[in-house]
PDB file of C-alpha atoms in Angstrom:
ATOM      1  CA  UNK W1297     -18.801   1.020  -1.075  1.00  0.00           C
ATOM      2  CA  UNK W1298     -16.997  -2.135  -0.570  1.00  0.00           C
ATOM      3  CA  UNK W1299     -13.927  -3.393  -2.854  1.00  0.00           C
ATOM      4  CA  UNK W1300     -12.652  -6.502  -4.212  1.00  0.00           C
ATOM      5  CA  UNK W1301      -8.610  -6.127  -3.773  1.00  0.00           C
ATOM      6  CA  UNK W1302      -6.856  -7.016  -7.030  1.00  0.00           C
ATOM      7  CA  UNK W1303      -3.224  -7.928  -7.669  1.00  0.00           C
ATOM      8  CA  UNK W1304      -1.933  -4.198  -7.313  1.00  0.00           C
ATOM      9  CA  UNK W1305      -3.591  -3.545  -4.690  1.00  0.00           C
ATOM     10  CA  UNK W1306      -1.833  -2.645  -0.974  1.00  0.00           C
ATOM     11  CA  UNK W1307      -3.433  -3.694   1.770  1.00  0.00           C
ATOM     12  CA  UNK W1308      -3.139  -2.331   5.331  1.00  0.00           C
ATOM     13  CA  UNK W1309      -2.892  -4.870   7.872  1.00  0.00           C
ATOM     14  CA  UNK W1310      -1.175  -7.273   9.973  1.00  0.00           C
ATOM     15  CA  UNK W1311      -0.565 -10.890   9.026  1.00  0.00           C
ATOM     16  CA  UNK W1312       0.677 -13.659   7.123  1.00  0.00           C
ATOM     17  CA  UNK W1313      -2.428 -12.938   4.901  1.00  0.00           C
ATOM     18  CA  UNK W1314      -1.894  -9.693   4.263  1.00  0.00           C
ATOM     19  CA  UNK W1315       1.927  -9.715   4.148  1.00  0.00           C
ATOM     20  CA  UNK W1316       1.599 -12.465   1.452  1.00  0.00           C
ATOM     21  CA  UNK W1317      -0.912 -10.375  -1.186  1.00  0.00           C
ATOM     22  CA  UNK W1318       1.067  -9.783  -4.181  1.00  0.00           C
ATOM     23  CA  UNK W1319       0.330  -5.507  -4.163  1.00  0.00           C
ATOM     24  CA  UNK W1320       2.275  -5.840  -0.506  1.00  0.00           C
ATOM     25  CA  UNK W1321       4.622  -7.858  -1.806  1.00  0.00           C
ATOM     26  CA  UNK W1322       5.270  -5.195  -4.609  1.00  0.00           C
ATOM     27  CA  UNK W1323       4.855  -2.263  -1.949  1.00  0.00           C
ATOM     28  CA  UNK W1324       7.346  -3.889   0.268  1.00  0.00           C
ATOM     29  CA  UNK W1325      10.009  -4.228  -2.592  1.00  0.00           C
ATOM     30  CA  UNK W1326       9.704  -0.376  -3.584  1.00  0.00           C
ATOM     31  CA  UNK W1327      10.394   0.337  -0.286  1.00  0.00           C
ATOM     32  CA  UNK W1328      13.675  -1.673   0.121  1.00  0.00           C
ATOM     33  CA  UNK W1329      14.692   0.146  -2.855  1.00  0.00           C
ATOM     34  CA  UNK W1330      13.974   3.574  -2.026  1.00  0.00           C
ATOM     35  CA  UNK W1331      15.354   2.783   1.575  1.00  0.00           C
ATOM     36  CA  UNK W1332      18.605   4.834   1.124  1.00  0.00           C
ATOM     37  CA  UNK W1333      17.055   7.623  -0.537  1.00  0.00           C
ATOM     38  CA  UNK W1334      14.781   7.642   1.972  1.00  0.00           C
ATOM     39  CA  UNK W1335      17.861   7.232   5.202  1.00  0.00           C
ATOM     40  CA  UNK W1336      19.552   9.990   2.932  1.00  0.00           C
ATOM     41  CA  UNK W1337      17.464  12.797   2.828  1.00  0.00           C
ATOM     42  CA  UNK W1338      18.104  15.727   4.910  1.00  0.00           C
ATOM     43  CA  UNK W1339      14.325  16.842   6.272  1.00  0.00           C
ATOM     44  CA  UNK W1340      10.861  15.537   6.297  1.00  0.00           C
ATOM     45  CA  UNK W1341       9.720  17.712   3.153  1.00  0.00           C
ATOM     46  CA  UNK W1342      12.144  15.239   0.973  1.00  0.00           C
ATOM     47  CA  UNK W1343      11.577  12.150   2.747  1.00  0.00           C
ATOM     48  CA  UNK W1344       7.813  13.138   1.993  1.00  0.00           C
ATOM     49  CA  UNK W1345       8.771  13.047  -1.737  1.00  0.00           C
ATOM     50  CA  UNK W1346      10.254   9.502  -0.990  1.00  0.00           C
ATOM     51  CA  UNK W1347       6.794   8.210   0.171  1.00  0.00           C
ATOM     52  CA  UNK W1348       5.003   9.843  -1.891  1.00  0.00           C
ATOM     53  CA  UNK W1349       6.689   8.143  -5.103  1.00  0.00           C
ATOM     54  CA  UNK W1350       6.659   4.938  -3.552  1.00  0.00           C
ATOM     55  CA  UNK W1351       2.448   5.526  -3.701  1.00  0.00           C
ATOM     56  CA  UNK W1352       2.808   6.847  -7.372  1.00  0.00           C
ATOM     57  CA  UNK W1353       4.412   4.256  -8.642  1.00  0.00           C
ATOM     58  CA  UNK W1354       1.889   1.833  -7.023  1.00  0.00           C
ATOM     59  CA  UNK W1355      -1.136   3.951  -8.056  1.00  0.00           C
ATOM     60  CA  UNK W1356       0.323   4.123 -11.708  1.00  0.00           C
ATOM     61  CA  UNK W1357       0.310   0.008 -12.352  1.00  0.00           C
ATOM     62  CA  UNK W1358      -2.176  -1.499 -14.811  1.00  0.00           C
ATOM     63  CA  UNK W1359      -4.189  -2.236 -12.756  1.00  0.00           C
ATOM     64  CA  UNK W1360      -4.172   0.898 -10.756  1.00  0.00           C
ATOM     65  CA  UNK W1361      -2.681  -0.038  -7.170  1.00  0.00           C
ATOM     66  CA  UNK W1362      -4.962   1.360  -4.168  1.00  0.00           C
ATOM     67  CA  UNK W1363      -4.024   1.399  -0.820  1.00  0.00           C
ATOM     68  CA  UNK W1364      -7.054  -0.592   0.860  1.00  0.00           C
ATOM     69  CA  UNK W1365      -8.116  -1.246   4.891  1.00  0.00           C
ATOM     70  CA  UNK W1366     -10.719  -3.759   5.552  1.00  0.00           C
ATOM     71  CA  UNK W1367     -13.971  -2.358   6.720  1.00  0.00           C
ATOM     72  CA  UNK W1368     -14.793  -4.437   9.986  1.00  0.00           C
ATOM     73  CA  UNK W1369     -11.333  -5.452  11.055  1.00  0.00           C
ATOM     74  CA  UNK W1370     -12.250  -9.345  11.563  1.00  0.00           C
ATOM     75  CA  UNK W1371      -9.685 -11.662  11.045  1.00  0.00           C
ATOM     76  CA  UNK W1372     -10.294 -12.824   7.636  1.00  0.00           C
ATOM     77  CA  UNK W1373      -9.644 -16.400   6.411  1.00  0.00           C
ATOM     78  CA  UNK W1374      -9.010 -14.931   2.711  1.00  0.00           C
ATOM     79  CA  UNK W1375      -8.330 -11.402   1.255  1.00  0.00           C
ATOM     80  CA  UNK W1376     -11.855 -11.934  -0.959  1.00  0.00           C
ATOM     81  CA  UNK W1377     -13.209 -12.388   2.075  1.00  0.00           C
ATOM     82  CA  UNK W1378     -12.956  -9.183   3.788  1.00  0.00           C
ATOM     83  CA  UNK W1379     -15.201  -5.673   3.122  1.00  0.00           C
ATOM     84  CA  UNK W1380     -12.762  -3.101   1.529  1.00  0.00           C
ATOM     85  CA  UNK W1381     -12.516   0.571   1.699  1.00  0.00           C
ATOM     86  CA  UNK W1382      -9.915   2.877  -0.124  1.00  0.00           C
ATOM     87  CA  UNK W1383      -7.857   5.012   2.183  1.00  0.00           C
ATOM     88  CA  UNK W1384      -6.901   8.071   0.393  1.00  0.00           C
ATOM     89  CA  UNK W1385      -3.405   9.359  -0.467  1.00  0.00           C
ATOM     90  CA  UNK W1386      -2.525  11.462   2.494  1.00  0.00           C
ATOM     91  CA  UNK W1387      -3.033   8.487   5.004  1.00  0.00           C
ATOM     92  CA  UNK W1388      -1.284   5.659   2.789  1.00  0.00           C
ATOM     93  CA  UNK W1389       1.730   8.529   2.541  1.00  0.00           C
TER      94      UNK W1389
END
């Protein structure tokens, strides 16, 4: 089933495209604050915990966030363009 990416949404890509979606935007600012948390912790089972409450917090906005990867991988001239699939937890961790 294809989906239309909303506001929330993270999409997983390269490009000025998908760099500029607002969910990205979001995703990449979470990130940059979790950063030292991240740098800080002492094995993979916390840094884990790091990612995985970066995706939380993403998958708990109104609209629920999704982490999304477009279908056929053509270079799209818009993000409603493009055919959508969700990519489940474990690979957007």
């Amino acid at each position: 089933m294809s989906l239309t990416p909303h506001e929330n949404d993270v999409i997983l890509g390269r490009g000025r495209l998908i760099s500029a979606h607002s969910g990205n935007v979001r995703f990449r600012s979470l990130v940059s604050q979790k950063k030292e948390t991240y740098s800080r912790s002492i094995n993979n089972k916390s840094k884990r915990g790091v990612a995985l409450s970066i995706v939380e917090e993403i998958e708990s906005l109104n609209p629920p966030g999704r982490f999304l990867i477009e279908k056929s991988g053509t270079k799209l001239a818009s993000i409603e363009e493009g055919e959508w699939i969700h990519v489940e937890k474990e690979k957007a961790i």
